[in-house]
Coordinates of C-alpha atoms in Angstrom, one line a residue:
M1 CA 7.3 -12.3 -13.5
T2 CA 5.5 -9.8 -15.7
V3 CA 7.1 -8.8 -19.0
I4 CA 5.9 -5.8 -21.0
A5 CA 7.1 -5.1 -24.5
F6 CA 7.1 -1.5 -26.0
D7 CA 7.7 -0.1 -29.4
R8 CA 9.9 3.0 -29.6
D9 CA 8.3 5.7 -31.8
W10 CA 9.1 9.3 -32.6
I11 CA 6.3 10.8 -30.6
Q12 CA 4.7 8.3 -28.3
D13 CA 5.7 4.7 -27.5
D14 CA 3.2 1.9 -27.9
E15 CA 2.7 -1.0 -25.6
V16 CA 3.0 -4.0 -27.9
G17 CA 2.0 -6.7 -25.4
I18 CA 2.3 -8.2 -21.9
A19 CA 3.0 -11.7 -20.6
T20 CA 3.9 -13.7 -17.5
T21 CA 6.9 -16.0 -17.3
D22 CA 6.5 -19.7 -16.6
G23 CA 8.4 -21.7 -14.0
N24 CA 11.5 -21.7 -16.3
G25 CA 11.4 -17.9 -16.8
R26 CA 10.1 -18.2 -20.4
F27 CA 7.5 -15.9 -21.9
R28 CA 5.8 -15.3 -25.2
I29 CA 4.0 -12.2 -26.5
D30 CA 1.8 -12.3 -29.5
Y31 CA 0.9 -9.1 -31.2
L32 CA -0.7 -7.7 -34.4
Q33 CA 0.6 -5.0 -36.8
Q34 CA -1.9 -2.5 -35.6
D35 CA -0.5 -2.8 -32.0
F36 CA 2.6 -0.9 -33.1
E37 CA 1.1 1.0 -36.1
P38 CA -1.8 3.1 -34.6
G39 CA -2.1 4.9 -37.9
T40 CA -2.0 8.5 -36.7
V41 CA -0.2 11.2 -38.6
I42 CA 2.2 12.1 -35.9
D43 CA 2.7 8.6 -34.3
V44 CA 3.5 6.1 -37.0
E45 CA 6.0 3.3 -37.5
L46 CA 7.9 4.6 -40.6
V47 CA 9.7 1.4 -41.5
G48 CA 9.2 -2.4 -40.9
G49 CA 8.4 -3.9 -37.5
P50 CA 8.5 -2.5 -34.0
D51 CA 11.6 -1.2 -32.3
L52 CA 11.5 -3.2 -29.1
Y53 CA 12.5 -2.5 -25.5
F54 CA 11.2 -4.2 -22.3
R55 CA 10.1 -3.7 -18.7
V56 CA 10.1 -6.5 -16.2
E57 CA 8.1 -6.4 -12.9
T58 CA 7.2 -8.6 -10.0
P59 CA 3.5 -9.6 -9.9
A60 CA 3.1 -7.0 -7.3
G61 CA 4.4 -4.3 -9.7
Q62 CA 7.9 -3.9 -8.3
P63 CA 10.2 -3.0 -11.2
L64 CA 13.1 -5.4 -11.8
L65 CA 14.3 -4.2 -15.2
S66 CA 13.4 -0.9 -16.9
E67 CA 15.2 -0.6 -20.2
D68 CA 15.7 2.8 -21.6
P69 CA 13.5 3.5 -24.7
S70 CA 16.8 4.1 -26.7
A71 CA 17.3 0.3 -26.5
G72 CA 14.7 0.0 -29.2
R73 CA 17.0 1.8 -31.6
R74 CA 19.8 -0.8 -31.3
S75 CA 20.5 -2.8 -34.4
S76 CA 19.4 -6.0 -32.7
R77 CA 16.1 -4.5 -31.6
E78 CA 15.1 -2.1 -34.5
N79 CA 12.4 -3.2 -37.0
A80 CA 12.0 -6.6 -35.3
G81 CA 10.6 -9.2 -37.7
P82 CA 7.4 -11.3 -37.2
C83 CA 9.4 -13.8 -35.1
F84 CA 11.8 -12.3 -32.5
C85 CA 13.7 -13.8 -29.6
V86 CA 15.3 -12.0 -26.7
D87 CA 17.2 -12.9 -23.5
L88 CA 16.5 -10.6 -20.5
C89 CA 18.9 -11.2 -17.5
L90 CA 18.0 -10.3 -13.9
D91 CA 19.2 -11.0 -10.4
E92 CA 17.6 -14.1 -8.8
E93 CA 16.0 -11.9 -6.2
P94 CA 15.7 -8.1 -6.4
D95 CA 17.0 -6.0 -3.6
D96 CA 14.5 -3.8 -1.8
P97 CA 14.8 -0.5 -3.7
D98 CA 13.1 1.4 -0.9
P99 CA 15.2 3.2 1.7
E100 CA 14.3 2.8 5.4
V101 CA 11.6 5.3 6.3
Y102 CA 11.4 6.7 9.7
P103 CA 8.2 5.8 11.6
A104 CA 5.8 8.4 12.9
F105 CA 2.3 8.6 14.5
T106 CA 0.4 11.3 12.6
H107 CA -3.3 10.5 12.3
V108 CA -6.4 9.4 14.2
G109 CA -8.4 7.7 11.5
G110 CA -8.4 10.0 8.6
Y111 CA -7.6 13.1 10.6
D112 CA -4.0 14.5 10.6
F113 CA -3.8 15.7 14.2
Q114 CA -1.5 18.6 13.3
T115 CA -3.9 20.2 10.9
D116 CA -7.3 18.5 11.2
I117 CA -7.7 18.5 15.0
D118 CA -7.6 21.5 17.3
S119 CA -4.9 19.6 19.2
G120 CA -2.9 22.4 20.8
P121 CA -2.6 22.6 24.6
A122 CA -5.3 25.3 24.7
G123 CA -7.4 23.8 21.9
T124 CA -10.7 22.1 22.0
G125 CA -9.3 18.6 21.1
E126 CA -12.1 18.4 18.5
T127 CA -12.0 18.2 14.8
V128 CA -11.3 21.6 13.1
R129 CA -14.2 21.1 10.7
G130 CA -17.5 20.2 12.4
G131 CA -16.2 20.4 16.0
R132 CA -16.5 16.6 16.6
A133 CA -15.1 14.9 19.7
F134 CA -13.9 11.3 19.4
H135 CA -15.4 8.1 20.7
R136 CA -15.2 4.3 20.7
T137 CA -12.3 2.6 18.8
L138 CA -9.7 4.9 17.3
R139 CA -7.4 3.8 14.4
L140 CA -4.1 5.3 15.2
N141 CA -1.9 5.4 12.1
G142 CA 0.9 7.2 10.2
I143 CA 4.2 6.2 8.7
M144 CA 5.6 2.7 9.4
S145 CA 8.7 0.8 8.5
K146 CA 9.8 -2.7 9.5
T147 CA 13.2 -1.6 10.7
L148 CA 14.9 1.1 12.8
N149 CA 18.6 1.8 12.1
G150 CA 18.6 -1.4 10.0
N151 CA 17.4 -3.5 12.9
P152 CA 13.9 -5.0 13.6
L153 CA 11.5 -2.4 15.0
E154 CA 8.9 -2.6 17.7
Y155 CA 6.5 0.1 18.9
K156 CA 4.0 1.0 21.7
F157 CA 1.7 3.8 22.7
Q158 CA 1.2 5.7 25.9
Y159 CA -1.5 8.1 27.1
R160 CA -2.4 10.3 30.0
E161 CA -5.4 12.5 30.9
R162 CA -4.7 16.2 30.4
G163 CA -3.1 17.6 33.6
A164 CA -1.8 14.2 34.8
S165 CA 1.9 13.9 35.5
S166 CA 2.6 10.2 34.6
W167 CA 2.1 8.3 31.4
K168 CA 0.3 4.9 31.1
N169 CA 1.2 2.2 28.6
V170 CA -1.5 1.1 26.2
T171 CA -1.8 -2.6 27.1
P172 CA -2.9 -5.5 24.8
S173 CA -6.3 -5.6 26.6
Q174 CA -7.0 -2.0 25.3
L175 CA -6.5 -3.0 21.6
R176 CA -9.2 -4.1 19.2
K177 CA -8.3 -6.2 16.1
M178 CA -6.8 -4.3 13.3
K179 CA -4.9 -5.1 10.1
I180 CA -1.4 -3.6 10.1
G181 CA -0.2 -5.1 6.8
T182 CA -0.1 -8.0 4.4
L183 CA 2.0 -11.1 3.9
E184 CA 2.7 -11.3 0.2
K185 CA 4.1 -14.4 -1.5
V186 CA 4.5 -15.5 -5.1
D187 CA 3.1 -19.0 -5.7
T188 CA 5.1 -20.5 -8.6
S189 CA 3.4 -23.9 -8.3
V190 CA 0.7 -22.6 -10.6
S191 CA 0.9 -21.2 -14.1
P192 CA 0.9 -18.3 -14.4
P193 CA 2.4 -17.6 -11.0
R194 CA 0.0 -16.0 -8.6
I195 CA 0.2 -13.7 -5.6
R196 CA -1.0 -15.2 -2.3
T197 CA -1.8 -12.9 0.6
K198 CA -2.6 -13.1 4.3
D199 CA -3.5 -10.3 6.7
Y200 CA -1.3 -9.5 9.7
V201 CA -3.5 -8.3 12.6
V202 CA -2.8 -6.8 16.1
G203 CA -5.3 -7.1 18.9
G204 CA -8.3 -9.4 19.3
T205 CA -8.5 -13.0 18.0
P206 CA -7.2 -13.6 14.5
D207 CA -9.2 -15.6 12.1
S208 CA -7.9 -18.8 10.6
D209 CA -6.6 -17.0 7.5
E210 CA -4.9 -14.2 9.4
V211 CA -1.5 -13.9 11.1
G212 CA -1.6 -12.6 14.6
V213 CA 1.2 -10.4 15.9
T214 CA 1.8 -11.1 19.6
P215 CA 2.8 -8.0 21.7
N216 CA 6.1 -8.3 23.6
G217 CA 4.6 -7.0 26.9
N218 CA 3.2 -3.7 25.7
W219 CA 5.6 -3.5 22.7
I220 CA 4.4 -4.6 19.2
P221 CA 7.1 -6.2 17.1
M222 CA 7.0 -5.4 13.3
P223 CA 7.0 -8.7 11.2
Q224 CA 10.3 -9.0 9.4
K225 CA 9.6 -11.4 6.5
S226 CA 11.0 -9.9 3.3
G227 CA 11.3 -12.5 0.6
I228 CA 8.4 -12.3 -1.8
F229 CA 9.8 -15.2 -3.9
S230 CA 11.0 -17.3 -0.9
G231 CA 8.9 -19.7 1.1
D232 CA 8.2 -17.2 3.9
G233 CA 6.9 -14.4 1.7
S234 CA 7.2 -10.7 2.4
F235 CA 5.4 -8.5 5.0
V236 CA 4.2 -5.2 3.6
P237 CA 3.0 -2.6 6.3
N238 CA -0.2 -0.6 5.5
H239 CA 0.7 2.2 8.0
N240 CA -2.0 1.3 10.6
Q241 CA -0.5 1.1 14.1
I242 CA -3.2 0.2 16.6
Q243 CA -7.0 0.2 17.1
L244 CA -7.3 1.8 20.5
D245 CA -10.6 1.4 22.5
S246 CA -10.9 4.9 23.9
R247 CA -13.5 3.6 26.4
T248 CA -10.6 2.1 28.3
L249 CA -8.8 5.4 28.8
A250 CA -11.0 6.5 31.6
T251 CA -14.3 5.7 33.4
F252 CA -17.2 6.6 31.2
T253 CA -19.8 4.2 32.8
P254 CA -22.4 3.8 34.2
A255 CA -24.8 5.5 31.9
V256 CA -26.4 8.8 33.1
D257 CA -29.9 8.0 34.3
L258 CA -32.4 10.3 32.7
T259 CA -35.4 8.0 32.9
G260 CA -37.3 10.6 35.0
I261 CA -37.2 13.2 32.3
D262 CA -40.2 13.9 30.1
A263 CA -40.0 15.3 26.6
G264 CA -40.0 19.0 26.7
E265 CA -37.9 19.1 30.0
S266 CA -34.3 19.8 30.4
A267 CA -32.0 16.8 30.3
E268 CA -30.4 18.0 33.5
A269 CA -33.7 18.2 35.5
P270 CA -35.4 17.2 37.7
S271 CA -32.7 14.7 38.7
G272 CA -29.9 17.3 38.4
A273 CA -27.8 14.7 36.4
S274 CA -25.0 16.1 34.3
L275 CA -24.6 15.5 30.6
V276 CA -20.9 15.0 31.4
Q277 CA -18.5 17.0 29.2
N278 CA -15.6 15.7 27.1
K279 CA -12.4 14.3 28.7
H280 CA -9.1 15.4 27.2
F281 CA -6.0 13.1 26.7
E282 CA -2.5 13.1 25.3
I283 CA -1.3 10.1 23.2
K284 CA 2.2 9.4 22.0
M285 CA 4.0 6.7 20.2
L286 CA 7.4 5.2 21.0
V287 CA 9.7 3.0 18.9
R288 CA 12.9 1.1 19.6
E289 CA 15.1 -1.5 18.0
N290 CA 14.1 -5.1 18.8
P291 CA 15.9 -6.3 20.8
P292 CA 17.1 -2.9 22.2
N293 CA 20.8 -2.3 21.5
S294 CA 21.5 -0.2 24.6
S295 CA 19.0 -0.8 27.4
P296 CA 15.5 -2.3 27.6
S297 CA 14.1 1.2 28.4
A298 CA 15.8 2.9 25.4
S299 CA 13.1 4.3 23.0
T300 CA 12.3 7.3 20.9
E301 CA 9.1 9.3 20.7
V302 CA 7.8 9.5 17.1
G303 CA 4.5 11.3 17.4
H304 CA 2.7 13.2 20.2
L305 CA -0.9 14.2 20.1
E306 CA -1.2 16.8 22.8
N307 CA -5.0 17.2 23.1
I308 CA -7.8 15.0 21.9
A309 CA -11.4 15.3 23.2
I310 CA -13.1 12.0 24.0
N311 CA -16.6 11.4 25.1
N312 CA -18.0 7.8 25.6
R313 CA -20.7 8.7 28.1
L314 CA -24.1 7.0 27.4
Y315 CA -27.6 7.9 28.6
D316 CA -30.7 6.0 29.8
Y317 CA -34.0 7.6 29.0
V318 CA -37.5 6.8 27.7
R319 CA -38.7 7.6 24.2
H320 CA -42.2 9.2 23.8
P321 CA -42.8 8.5 27.5
N322 CA -46.5 9.4 27.7
W323 CA -47.6 7.0 24.9
M324 CA -46.3 3.4 24.9
G325 CA -43.0 4.6 26.4
E326 CA -39.9 2.8 25.1
P327 CA -36.9 2.6 27.5
V328 CA -33.5 3.3 25.9
D329 CA -30.5 1.8 27.7
D330 CA -27.0 3.1 26.9
G331 CA -28.2 5.6 24.3
L332 CA -25.6 7.7 22.5
A333 CA -27.7 10.8 22.9
V334 CA -31.1 11.9 24.3
A335 CA -33.9 12.1 21.7
M336 CA -37.4 12.4 23.1
V337 CA -40.6 13.6 21.5
N338 CA -44.2 13.9 22.8
L339 CA -47.4 15.7 21.8
K340 CA -49.0 17.8 24.6
E341 CA -52.5 17.3 23.2
L342 CA -52.4 13.5 23.3
G343 CA -52.6 13.5 27.1
S344 CA -51.1 11.0 29.5
G345 CA -52.8 8.1 27.7
G346 CA -51.8 9.1 24.2
C347 CA -55.3 8.6 22.7
E348 CA -56.8 12.1 22.7
G349 CA -58.0 13.3 19.3
I350 CA -56.3 16.3 17.6
E351 CA -58.7 18.9 16.4
D352 CA -57.4 22.5 16.6
A353 CA -54.1 22.5 18.5
L354 CA -50.8 20.6 18.3
N355 CA -47.7 21.3 20.3
V356 CA -44.6 19.2 19.8
R357 CA -42.7 18.7 23.0
F358 CA -39.1 17.6 22.6
T359 CA -35.8 17.1 24.4
A360 CA -32.5 16.7 22.5
A361 CA -29.3 16.5 24.5
H362 CA -25.6 15.6 24.3
P363 CA -22.4 17.5 25.2
N364 CA -21.6 17.5 21.5
L365 CA -25.1 18.2 20.1
G366 CA -25.5 18.5 16.4
N367 CA -28.4 19.6 14.2
V368 CA -31.9 19.1 15.7
G369 CA -34.9 18.7 13.4
I370 CA -38.7 18.1 13.8
T371 CA -40.7 16.7 10.9
V372 CA -44.5 16.2 10.6
E373 CA -45.4 13.7 7.8
G374 CA -48.8 13.2 6.4
P375 CA -51.2 14.7 3.7
G376 CA -49.9 18.1 2.6
G377 CA -46.5 17.5 4.2
P378 CA -43.9 17.0 5.2
Y379 CA -43.6 20.0 7.4
R380 CA -40.2 20.7 8.9
T381 CA -38.4 23.0 11.3
S382 CA -35.0 23.2 13.1
P383 CA -35.7 24.6 16.6
T384 CA -33.3 27.1 18.2
P385 CA -33.2 28.7 21.6
S386 CA -34.6 31.9 20.1
D387 CA -37.9 30.2 19.2
P388 CA -40.9 30.8 21.6
N389 CA -41.1 28.1 24.3
V390 CA -37.7 26.6 23.4
N391 CA -34.9 26.7 26.0
G392 CA -31.4 25.5 26.6
S393 CA -28.3 25.6 24.5
R394 CA -28.0 24.5 20.9
D395 CA -24.6 23.1 21.9
E396 CA -25.7 20.5 24.4
N397 CA -29.3 20.7 25.7
L398 CA -32.2 21.9 23.6
Y399 CA -35.8 21.4 24.9
G400 CA -39.2 22.9 24.9
S401 CA -42.4 23.0 22.9
I402 CA -43.1 24.1 19.3
D403 CA -46.6 25.0 18.0
F404 CA -47.6 23.3 14.7
Q405 CA -47.9 26.7 13.0
N406 CA -44.2 27.3 13.7
I407 CA -43.4 24.0 12.1
S408 CA -45.8 24.3 9.1
G409 CA -44.9 27.9 8.2
G410 CA -48.3 29.2 9.3
K411 CA -50.7 26.4 8.4
K412 CA -53.2 25.8 11.1
V413 CA -54.0 22.4 12.6
E414 CA -57.7 22.6 11.7
E415 CA -56.7 22.9 8.0
L416 CA -55.1 19.5 8.1
K417 CA -56.9 16.7 6.4
N418 CA -58.5 14.1 8.7
C419 CA -55.8 11.4 8.6
A420 CA -52.9 9.8 10.4
Y421 CA -49.6 11.7 10.9
V422 CA -46.2 10.9 12.2
V423 CA -43.9 13.3 14.1
T424 CA -40.2 12.6 14.0
L425 CA -37.4 14.2 16.1
S426 CA -33.9 13.9 14.6
V427 CA -30.9 14.6 16.8
G428 CA -27.3 14.9 15.4
V429 CA -24.3 13.9 17.5
L430 CA -21.0 15.6 16.8
L431 CA -18.8 12.5 17.4
T432 CA -16.4 10.5 15.2
N433 CA -14.0 7.6 15.6
G434 CA -11.8 9.2 13.0
D435 CA -13.2 7.2 10.1
R436 CA -17.0 7.3 10.5
V437 CA -19.6 9.5 12.2
P438 CA -22.7 8.2 14.0
S439 CA -26.1 8.4 12.4
N440 CA -28.7 10.8 13.9
R441 CA -30.7 9.6 16.9
H442 CA -34.5 9.5 16.4
D443 CA -37.8 9.4 18.2
Q444 CA -41.3 9.2 16.7
I445 CA -44.9 9.5 17.7
A446 CA -48.1 9.3 15.7
F447 CA -51.5 11.1 16.0
C448 CA -54.8 11.2 14.1
K449 CA -56.4 14.4 13.1
G450 CA -60.2 14.4 13.5

């Protein structure tokens, strides 16, 4: 265990030293005079040695003994000499000082769904800040305990699409591997004693140094090990509950085929394919005692997310289709750029005109930017539907053509130095998995002036 010695002073107590007990519970702290005589005017040891009192903790920081500072004024502790012995008596194993907390599902990743998601029945289901929908694997988390009413606890999640009448259980096949806590154990076979840990994981295949938690049907039992100094160790939950693959909640495949679209055209023409809007779901968490005391179906709802917007639709299209076209399979969003003046073969010279044709599309479209890099640049613009020859909605489908002068702020193409240039289209996507957001999608095309 960890032992910390303090010196009781008039204004501010000083930490004299710290040590770890050996296998017999013995410890030794060596200290110098300046450790308890800092030499300040207001904080000074007036007489003799330190006035000692102690704190004892587990290696994990759990307090086992916290003496009141007044103990340093006892006659047996006051003005301790250069060699001082003390006996500190503790229980063999400390009782868990923490009361049982009630479990609750409260967050998707880092978003509190009561305040950070527009999750009301009439809400958007998107994040309040940024208006992001959710996709891919979602870390559902909140408050967790190992027990319920003093008995072992198990939990599960259910979901349904908005408007549906019946709930569906989240099954083990819908879970991806996630750490839900740590097995903590004190190894007293080494000196000083050391904390050994292993991760507890739910879903997926655990590694050799992890402990897999096997669901009981669709219920996940909380590990019950609780002896940090015993052979089994103690399980400490980290408040993660499950990692839910949102792609399993509904049919989001196959990808929308937009391979017939050219840059500058609408992503919904000529094929008439839809970008496919967000789907909306409800998610709730249930807990019960394990095994159930009353009936196998007895459970309590401990968190209900009424509305979350999810979009896992992907898109097939072709980047810079008229010049060395590059097919994109299962793209997160559409990002296509071309130059009208390059022609169908992509090899025409650029002399006095340059029109950037682009298509940027996704149901949750973010910022769109066009950059021309080269001598005198970079030149940048963020197209909007109000620009000449730009169409569609900034929210989901932005397309058209922009003249170079509208990108460069008035500079003409013939004023560019004869050299190579690169045009880049950057497309933001307003999605998140709760912890991270996707990077912008890009397309590029080069041209030579002169």
